[in-house]
Amino acid sequence: TQLLEQSPQFLSIQEGENLTVYCNSSSVFSSLQWYRQEPGEGPVLLVTVVTGGEVKKLKRLTFQFGDARKDSSLHITAAQPGDTGLYLCAGPRGGAQKLVFGQGTRLTINP
Amino acid sequence: NAGVTQTPKFQVLKTGQSMTLQCAQDMNHEYMSWYRQDPGMGLRLIHYSVGAGITDQGEVPNGYNVSRSTTEDFPLRLLSAAPSQTSVYFCASSYSAGIYNEQFFGPGTRLTVL
């Protein structure tokens, strides 16, 4: 079983729609990160959330850290084809350098 | 800056063969890590290093060796490849181990073991 569970694992929607991706755990994390990965490339950091209840916005992407610091969500408003990719959440476990990752959400935005 | 570079990009091995996956970074980062990515499992930490001469095991270290003789390089060695090691391997580096630690990933090496 994954320490970080992401849902849904696959999501295909039309351009202009809104969507939310979830990252859940039964454990408390000191921080959570979201990465985006495109085919043939390594993941790229989008955001780090560190405070329970924290909300961070990156253009049309809104990230929230749960009050109990056990979960996080990524909301995309008016999705565009350029948002297509694999979204991964990650958090430190046993040391800041030891990241554990969720299994990822593969997002496809259709024109 | 080239960032994090990995070679080779693709590799096919036969069971029992050995090989070294190369990783280099030119950002003067102290921290480097190796991950493997398998379908439906995200990334899993194999080994990591907090500086030259210092390495430690991650979540899935068996079958892999690492060393860190310089700040720039962090090679991953497979001593006797097994089909279960078929995966995509990513090297990453970061400036610090703080709470806002951002890991910079290389483009990956796709390894197939027959």
PDB file of N, CA and C in Angstrom, chain B residues 37-113:
ATOM      1  N   GLN B  37      10.978   4.566 -11.222  1.00  0.00           N
ATOM      2  CA  GLN B  37       9.562   4.833 -11.473  1.00  0.00           C
ATOM      3  C   GLN B  37       8.968   3.656 -12.228  1.00  0.00           C
ATOM      4  N   ASP B  38       7.976   3.046 -11.619  1.00  0.00           N
ATOM      5  CA  ASP B  38       7.281   1.918 -12.218  1.00  0.00           C
ATOM      6  C   ASP B  38       5.809   2.280 -12.377  1.00  0.00           C
ATOM      7  N   PRO B  39       5.140   1.723 -13.390  1.00  0.00           N
ATOM      8  CA  PRO B  39       3.733   2.076 -13.638  1.00  0.00           C
ATOM      9  C   PRO B  39       2.868   1.882 -12.405  1.00  0.00           C
ATOM     10  N   GLY B  40       2.081   2.908 -12.085  1.00  0.00           N
ATOM     11  CA  GLY B  40       1.148   2.819 -10.978  1.00  0.00           C
ATOM     12  C   GLY B  40       1.766   2.893  -9.598  1.00  0.00           C
ATOM     13  N   MET B  41       3.087   3.192  -9.523  1.00  0.00           N
ATOM     14  CA  MET B  41       3.742   3.198  -8.215  1.00  0.00           C
ATOM     15  C   MET B  41       4.467   4.497  -7.920  1.00  0.00           C
ATOM     16  N   GLY B  42       4.341   5.477  -8.757  1.00  0.00           N
ATOM     17  CA  GLY B  42       5.047   6.727  -8.507  1.00  0.00           C
ATOM     18  C   GLY B  42       6.556   6.527  -8.551  1.00  0.00           C
ATOM     19  N   LEU B  43       7.292   7.323  -7.787  1.00  0.00           N
ATOM     20  CA  LEU B  43       8.737   7.195  -7.697  1.00  0.00           C
ATOM     21  C   LEU B  43       9.104   6.622  -6.335  1.00  0.00           C
ATOM     22  N   ARG B  44      10.075   5.739  -6.307  1.00  0.00           N
ATOM     23  CA  ARG B  44      10.552   5.156  -5.058  1.00  0.00           C
ATOM     24  C   ARG B  44      12.051   5.396  -4.914  1.00  0.00           C
ATOM     25  N   LEU B  45      12.436   5.832  -3.716  1.00  0.00           N
ATOM     26  CA  LEU B  45      13.818   6.206  -3.444  1.00  0.00           C
ATOM     27  C   LEU B  45      14.694   4.966  -3.309  1.00  0.00           C
ATOM     28  N   ILE B  46      15.807   4.936  -4.047  1.00  0.00           N
ATOM     29  CA  ILE B  46      16.728   3.797  -4.006  1.00  0.00           C
ATOM     30  C   ILE B  46      17.871   4.080  -3.020  1.00  0.00           C
ATOM     31  N   HIS B  47      18.640   5.110  -3.301  1.00  0.00           N
ATOM     32  CA  HIS B  47      19.734   5.566  -2.443  1.00  0.00           C
ATOM     33  C   HIS B  47      19.800   7.077  -2.519  1.00  0.00           C
ATOM     34  N   TYR B  48      20.409   7.680  -1.503  1.00  0.00           N
ATOM     35  CA  TYR B  48      20.607   9.106  -1.535  1.00  0.00           C
ATOM     36  C   TYR B  48      21.932   9.469  -0.887  1.00  0.00           C
ATOM     37  N   SER B  49      22.360  10.708  -1.121  1.00  0.00           N
ATOM     38  CA  SER B  49      23.643  11.181  -0.586  1.00  0.00           C
ATOM     39  C   SER B  49      23.468  12.619  -0.102  1.00  0.00           C
ATOM     40  N   VAL B  50      24.015  12.898   1.068  1.00  0.00           N
ATOM     41  CA  VAL B  50      23.925  14.257   1.626  1.00  0.00           C
ATOM     42  C   VAL B  50      25.227  15.025   1.440  1.00  0.00           C
ATOM     43  N   GLY B  51      26.172  14.434   0.724  1.00  0.00           N
ATOM     44  CA  GLY B  51      27.421  15.109   0.426  1.00  0.00           C
ATOM     45  C   GLY B  51      28.455  14.106  -0.041  1.00  0.00           C
ATOM     46  N   ALA B  52      29.558  14.609  -0.563  1.00  0.00           N
ATOM     47  CA  ALA B  52      30.628  13.728  -1.037  1.00  0.00           C
ATOM     48  C   ALA B  52      31.080  12.798   0.080  1.00  0.00           C
ATOM     49  N   GLY B  53      31.132  11.506  -0.231  1.00  0.00           N
ATOM     50  CA  GLY B  53      31.565  10.503   0.720  1.00  0.00           C
ATOM     51  C   GLY B  53      30.495   9.978   1.653  1.00  0.00           C
ATOM     52  N   ILE B  54      29.262  10.501   1.536  1.00  0.00           N
ATOM     53  CA  ILE B  54      28.177  10.099   2.451  1.00  0.00           C
ATOM     54  C   ILE B  54      26.984   9.619   1.638  1.00  0.00           C
ATOM     55  N   THR B  55      26.619   8.349   1.829  1.00  0.00           N
ATOM     56  CA  THR B  55      25.448   7.806   1.140  1.00  0.00           C
ATOM     57  C   THR B  55      24.608   7.023   2.139  1.00  0.00           C
ATOM     58  N   ASP B  56      23.341   6.817   1.794  1.00  0.00           N
ATOM     59  CA  ASP B  56      22.451   6.046   2.667  1.00  0.00           C
ATOM     60  C   ASP B  56      21.375   5.407   1.819  1.00  0.00           C
ATOM     61  N   GLN B  57      20.716   4.399   2.412  1.00  0.00           N
ATOM     62  CA  GLN B  57      19.709   3.641   1.682  1.00  0.00           C
ATOM     63  C   GLN B  57      18.363   4.339   1.726  1.00  0.00           C
ATOM     64  N   GLY B  58      17.617   4.141   0.649  1.00  0.00           N
ATOM     65  CA  GLY B  58      16.248   4.610   0.602  1.00  0.00           C
ATOM     66  C   GLY B  58      15.281   3.467   0.818  1.00  0.00           C
ATOM     67  N   GLU B  59      14.164   3.536   0.120  1.00  0.00           N
ATOM     68  CA  GLU B  59      13.066   2.580   0.302  1.00  0.00           C
ATOM     69  C   GLU B  59      13.334   1.226  -0.354  1.00  0.00           C
ATOM     70  N   VAL B  60      14.025   1.222  -1.522  1.00  0.00           N
ATOM     71  CA  VAL B  60      14.233  -0.007  -2.298  1.00  0.00           C
ATOM     72  C   VAL B  60      15.696  -0.140  -2.709  1.00  0.00           C
ATOM     73  N   PRO B  61      16.634  -0.351  -1.766  1.00  0.00           N
ATOM     74  CA  PRO B  61      18.063  -0.337  -2.090  1.00  0.00           C
ATOM     75  C   PRO B  61      18.640  -1.651  -2.614  1.00  0.00           C
ATOM     76  N   ASN B  62      17.918  -2.760  -2.437  1.00  0.00           N
ATOM     77  CA  ASN B  62      18.506  -4.064  -2.741  1.00  0.00           C
ATOM     78  C   ASN B  62      18.805  -4.207  -4.229  1.00  0.00           C
ATOM     79  N   GLY B  63      20.050  -4.675  -4.524  1.00  0.00           N
ATOM     80  CA  GLY B  63      20.463  -4.879  -5.902  1.00  0.00           C
ATOM     81  C   GLY B  63      21.168  -3.681  -6.506  1.00  0.00           C
ATOM     82  N   TYR B  64      21.298  -2.618  -5.735  1.00  0.00           N
ATOM     83  CA  TYR B  64      21.914  -1.385  -6.230  1.00  0.00           C
ATOM     84  C   TYR B  64      23.011  -0.907  -5.271  1.00  0.00           C
ATOM     85  N   ASN B  65      24.088  -0.375  -5.845  1.00  0.00           N
ATOM     86  CA  ASN B  65      25.153   0.251  -5.063  1.00  0.00           C
ATOM     87  C   ASN B  65      25.377   1.666  -5.562  1.00  0.00           C
ATOM     88  N   VAL B  66      25.805   2.541  -4.653  1.00  0.00           N
ATOM     89  CA  VAL B  66      26.146   3.908  -5.032  1.00  0.00           C
ATOM     90  C   VAL B  66      27.424   4.318  -4.320  1.00  0.00           C
ATOM     91  N   SER B  67      28.037   5.363  -4.847  1.00  0.00           N
ATOM     92  CA  SER B  67      29.171   6.009  -4.195  1.00  0.00           C
ATOM     93  C   SER B  67      29.126   7.479  -4.591  1.00  0.00           C
ATOM     94  N   ARG B  68      29.765   8.315  -3.800  1.00  0.00           N
ATOM     95  CA  ARG B  68      29.763   9.760  -4.103  1.00  0.00           C
ATOM     96  C   ARG B  68      31.163  10.292  -3.794  1.00  0.00           C
ATOM     97  N   SER B  69      32.009  10.237  -4.800  1.00  0.00           N
ATOM     98  CA  SER B  69      33.396  10.682  -4.609  1.00  0.00           C
ATOM     99  C   SER B  69      33.549  12.184  -4.858  1.00  0.00           C
ATOM    100  N   THR B  70      32.636  12.775  -5.619  1.00  0.00           N
ATOM    101  CA  THR B  70      32.674  14.221  -5.865  1.00  0.00           C
ATOM    102  C   THR B  70      31.278  14.796  -5.651  1.00  0.00           C
ATOM    103  N   THR B  71      31.198  16.110  -5.503  1.00  0.00           N
ATOM    104  CA  THR B  71      29.895  16.763  -5.361  1.00  0.00           C
ATOM    105  C   THR B  71      29.064  16.598  -6.623  1.00  0.00           C
ATOM    106  N   GLU B  72      29.726  16.574  -7.780  1.00  0.00           N
ATOM    107  CA  GLU B  72      29.019  16.603  -9.048  1.00  0.00           C
ATOM    108  C   GLU B  72      28.416  15.263  -9.474  1.00  0.00           C
ATOM    109  N   ASP B  73      29.048  14.147  -9.120  1.00  0.00           N
ATOM    110  CA  ASP B  73      28.682  12.857  -9.710  1.00  0.00           C
ATOM    111  C   ASP B  73      28.100  11.891  -8.679  1.00  0.00           C
ATOM    112  N   PHE B  74      27.109  11.114  -9.116  1.00  0.00           N
ATOM    113  CA  PHE B  74      26.463  10.149  -8.217  1.00  0.00           C
ATOM    114  C   PHE B  74      26.024   8.943  -9.042  1.00  0.00           C
ATOM    115  N   PRO B  75      26.939   8.030  -9.368  1.00  0.00           N
ATOM    116  CA  PRO B  75      26.590   6.888 -10.207  1.00  0.00           C
ATOM    117  C   PRO B  75      25.831   5.807  -9.440  1.00  0.00           C
ATOM    118  N   LEU B  76      24.979   5.112 -10.168  1.00  0.00           N
ATOM    119  CA  LEU B  76      24.196   3.994  -9.609  1.00  0.00           C
ATOM    120  C   LEU B  76      24.642   2.710 -10.297  1.00  0.00           C
ATOM    121  N   ARG B  77      25.039   1.725  -9.516  1.00  0.00           N
ATOM    122  CA  ARG B  77      25.556   0.469 -10.081  1.00  0.00           C
ATOM    123  C   ARG B  77      24.573  -0.670  -9.852  1.00  0.00           C
ATOM    124  N   LEU B  78      24.336  -1.411 -10.922  1.00  0.00           N
ATOM    125  CA  LEU B  78      23.592  -2.663 -10.828  1.00  0.00           C
ATOM    126  C   LEU B  78      24.620  -3.777 -10.972  1.00  0.00           C
ATOM    127  N   LEU B  79      24.792  -4.570  -9.946  1.00  0.00           N
ATOM    128  CA  LEU B  79      25.862  -5.568  -9.935  1.00  0.00           C
ATOM    129  C   LEU B  79      25.502  -6.808 -10.736  1.00  0.00           C
ATOM    130  N   SER B  80      24.243  -7.226 -10.672  1.00  0.00           N
ATOM    131  CA  SER B  80      23.776  -8.413 -11.387  1.00  0.00           C
ATOM    132  C   SER B  80      22.308  -8.171 -11.725  1.00  0.00           C
ATOM    133  N   ALA B  81      22.074  -7.661 -12.921  1.00  0.00           N
ATOM    134  CA  ALA B  81      20.732  -7.194 -13.279  1.00  0.00           C
ATOM    135  C   ALA B  81      19.702  -8.321 -13.262  1.00  0.00           C
ATOM    136  N   ALA B  82      18.496  -7.977 -12.818  1.00  0.00           N
ATOM    137  CA  ALA B  82      17.373  -8.915 -12.785  1.00  0.00           C
ATOM    138  C   ALA B  82      16.185  -8.277 -13.500  1.00  0.00           C
ATOM    139  N   PRO B  83      15.288  -9.091 -14.072  1.00  0.00           N
ATOM    140  CA  PRO B  83      14.118  -8.524 -14.758  1.00  0.00           C
ATOM    141  C   PRO B  83      13.306  -7.568 -13.884  1.00  0.00           C
ATOM    142  N   SER B  84      13.311  -7.800 -12.568  1.00  0.00           N
ATOM    143  CA  SER B  84      12.566  -6.924 -11.657  1.00  0.00           C
ATOM    144  C   SER B  84      13.151  -5.506 -11.600  1.00  0.00           C
ATOM    145  N   GLN B  85      14.343  -5.327 -12.148  1.00  0.00           N
ATOM    146  CA  GLN B  85      14.963  -4.000 -12.171  1.00  0.00           C
ATOM    147  C   GLN B  85      14.642  -3.232 -13.464  1.00  0.00           C
ATOM    148  N   THR B  86      13.817  -3.822 -14.308  1.00  0.00           N
ATOM    149  CA  THR B  86      13.304  -3.087 -15.468  1.00  0.00           C
ATOM    150  C   THR B  86      12.471  -1.919 -14.966  1.00  0.00           C
ATOM    151  N   SER B  87      12.851  -0.710 -15.348  1.00  0.00           N
ATOM    152  CA  SER B  87      12.203   0.477 -14.800  1.00  0.00           C
ATOM    153  C   SER B  87      12.771   1.713 -15.483  1.00  0.00           C
ATOM    154  N   VAL B  88      12.231   2.867 -15.113  1.00  0.00           N
ATOM    155  CA  VAL B  88      12.822   4.137 -15.503  1.00  0.00           C
ATOM    156  C   VAL B  88      13.496   4.723 -14.264  1.00  0.00           C
ATOM    157  N   TYR B  89      14.748   5.082 -14.409  1.00  0.00           N
ATOM    158  CA  TYR B  89      15.542   5.557 -13.276  1.00  0.00           C
ATOM    159  C   TYR B  89      15.781   7.057 -13.391  1.00  0.00           C
ATOM    160  N   PHE B  90      15.514   7.757 -12.290  1.00  0.00           N
ATOM    161  CA  PHE B  90      15.721   9.198 -12.247  1.00  0.00           C
ATOM    162  C   PHE B  90      16.714   9.557 -11.160  1.00  0.00           C
ATOM    163  N   CYS B  91      17.621  10.436 -11.516  1.00  0.00           N
ATOM    164  CA  CYS B  91      18.547  11.040 -10.572  1.00  0.00           C
ATOM    165  C   CYS B  91      18.037  12.434 -10.252  1.00  0.00           C
ATOM    166  N   ALA B  92      18.206  12.869  -9.018  1.00  0.00           N
ATOM    167  CA  ALA B  92      17.755  14.193  -8.616  1.00  0.00           C
ATOM    168  C   ALA B  92      18.791  14.833  -7.706  1.00  0.00           C
ATOM    169  N   SER B  93      18.816  16.147  -7.700  1.00  0.00           N
ATOM    170  CA  SER B  93      19.706  16.865  -6.786  1.00  0.00           C
ATOM    171  C   SER B  93      18.937  18.013  -6.143  1.00  0.00           C
ATOM    172  N   SER B  94      19.398  18.426  -4.971  1.00  0.00           N
ATOM    173  CA  SER B  94      18.776  19.554  -4.298  1.00  0.00           C
ATOM    174  C   SER B  94      19.830  20.330  -3.529  1.00  0.00           C
ATOM    175  N   TYR B  95      19.531  21.623  -3.310  1.00  0.00           N
ATOM    176  CA  TYR B  95      20.496  22.497  -2.645  1.00  0.00           C
ATOM    177  C   TYR B  95      20.542  22.243  -1.150  1.00  0.00           C
ATOM    178  N   SER B  96      19.389  21.963  -0.569  1.00  0.00           N
ATOM    179  CA  SER B  96      19.352  21.796   0.886  1.00  0.00           C
ATOM    180  C   SER B  96      18.374  20.695   1.234  1.00  0.00           C
ATOM    181  N   ALA B  97      18.330  20.354   2.492  1.00  0.00           N
ATOM    182  CA  ALA B  97      17.369  19.368   2.979  1.00  0.00           C
ATOM    183  C   ALA B  97      16.292  20.037   3.803  1.00  0.00           C
ATOM    184  N   GLY B  98      16.135  21.334   3.631  1.00  0.00           N
ATOM    185  CA  GLY B  98      15.141  22.075   4.386  1.00  0.00           C
ATOM    186  C   GLY B  98      13.735  21.761   3.943  1.00  0.00           C
ATOM    187  N   ILE B  99      12.782  22.375   4.599  1.00  0.00           N
ATOM    188  CA  ILE B  99      11.379  22.061   4.367  1.00  0.00           C
ATOM    189  C   ILE B  99      10.929  22.467   2.974  1.00  0.00           C
ATOM    190  N   TYR B 100      11.578  23.443   2.368  1.00  0.00           N
ATOM    191  CA  TYR B 100      11.259  23.863   1.004  1.00  0.00           C
ATOM    192  C   TYR B 100      12.219  23.243  -0.011  1.00  0.00           C
ATOM    193  N   ASN B 101      12.832  22.156   0.392  1.00  0.00           N
ATOM    194  CA  ASN B 101      13.747  21.422  -0.463  1.00  0.00           C
ATOM    195  C   ASN B 101      13.136  21.131  -1.821  1.00  0.00           C
ATOM    196  N   GLU B 102      13.693  21.693  -2.901  1.00  0.00           N
ATOM    197  CA  GLU B 102      13.221  21.422  -4.252  1.00  0.00           C
ATOM    198  C   GLU B 102      14.191  20.466  -4.918  1.00  0.00           C
ATOM    199  N   GLN B 103      13.679  19.349  -5.376  1.00  0.00           N
ATOM    200  CA  GLN B 103      14.513  18.393  -6.075  1.00  0.00           C
ATOM    201  C   GLN B 103      14.456  18.664  -7.574  1.00  0.00           C
ATOM    202  N   PHE B 104      15.612  18.723  -8.203  1.00  0.00           N
ATOM    203  CA  PHE B 104      15.745  18.900  -9.644  1.00  0.00           C
ATOM    204  C   PHE B 104      16.069  17.530 -10.239  1.00  0.00           C
ATOM    205  N   PHE B 105      15.222  17.093 -11.162  1.00  0.00           N
ATOM    206  CA  PHE B 105      15.363  15.765 -11.719  1.00  0.00           C
ATOM    207  C   PHE B 105      16.041  15.787 -13.089  1.00  0.00           C
ATOM    208  N   GLY B 106      16.789  14.713 -13.357  1.00  0.00           N
ATOM    209  CA  GLY B 106      17.321  14.498 -14.691  1.00  0.00           C
ATOM    210  C   GLY B 106      16.242  13.935 -15.602  1.00  0.00           C
ATOM    211  N   PRO B 107      16.577  13.710 -16.889  1.00  0.00           N
ATOM    212  CA  PRO B 107      15.581  13.237 -17.866  1.00  0.00           C
ATOM    213  C   PRO B 107      15.286  11.751 -17.779  1.00  0.00           C
ATOM    214  N   GLY B 108      16.047  10.999 -16.984  1.00  0.00           N
ATOM    215  CA  GLY B 108      15.751   9.580 -16.798  1.00  0.00           C
ATOM    216  C   GLY B 108      16.537   8.652 -17.699  1.00  0.00           C
ATOM    217  N   THR B 109      16.697   7.411 -17.234  1.00  0.00           N
ATOM    218  CA  THR B 109      17.269   6.307 -18.015  1.00  0.00           C
ATOM    219  C   THR B 109      16.249   5.177 -18.024  1.00  0.00           C
ATOM    220  N   ARG B 110      15.845   4.761 -19.230  1.00  0.00           N
ATOM    221  CA  ARG B 110      14.892   3.655 -19.343  1.00  0.00           C
ATOM    222  C   ARG B 110      15.677   2.365 -19.488  1.00  0.00           C
ATOM    223  N   LEU B 111      15.573   1.495 -18.496  1.00  0.00           N
ATOM    224  CA  LEU B 111      16.342   0.238 -18.457  1.00  0.00           C
ATOM    225  C   LEU B 111      15.418  -0.957 -18.631  1.00  0.00           C
ATOM    226  N   THR B 112      15.789  -1.842 -19.544  1.00  0.00           N
ATOM    227  CA  THR B 112      15.080  -3.102 -19.733  1.00  0.00           C
ATOM    228  C   THR B 112      16.038  -4.247 -19.473  1.00  0.00           C
ATOM    229  N   VAL B 113      15.622  -5.162 -18.604  1.00  0.00           N
ATOM    230  CA  VAL B 113      16.441  -6.347 -18.310  1.00  0.00           C
ATOM    231  C   VAL B 113      15.713  -7.583 -18.829  1.00  0.00           C
TER     232      VAL B 113
END
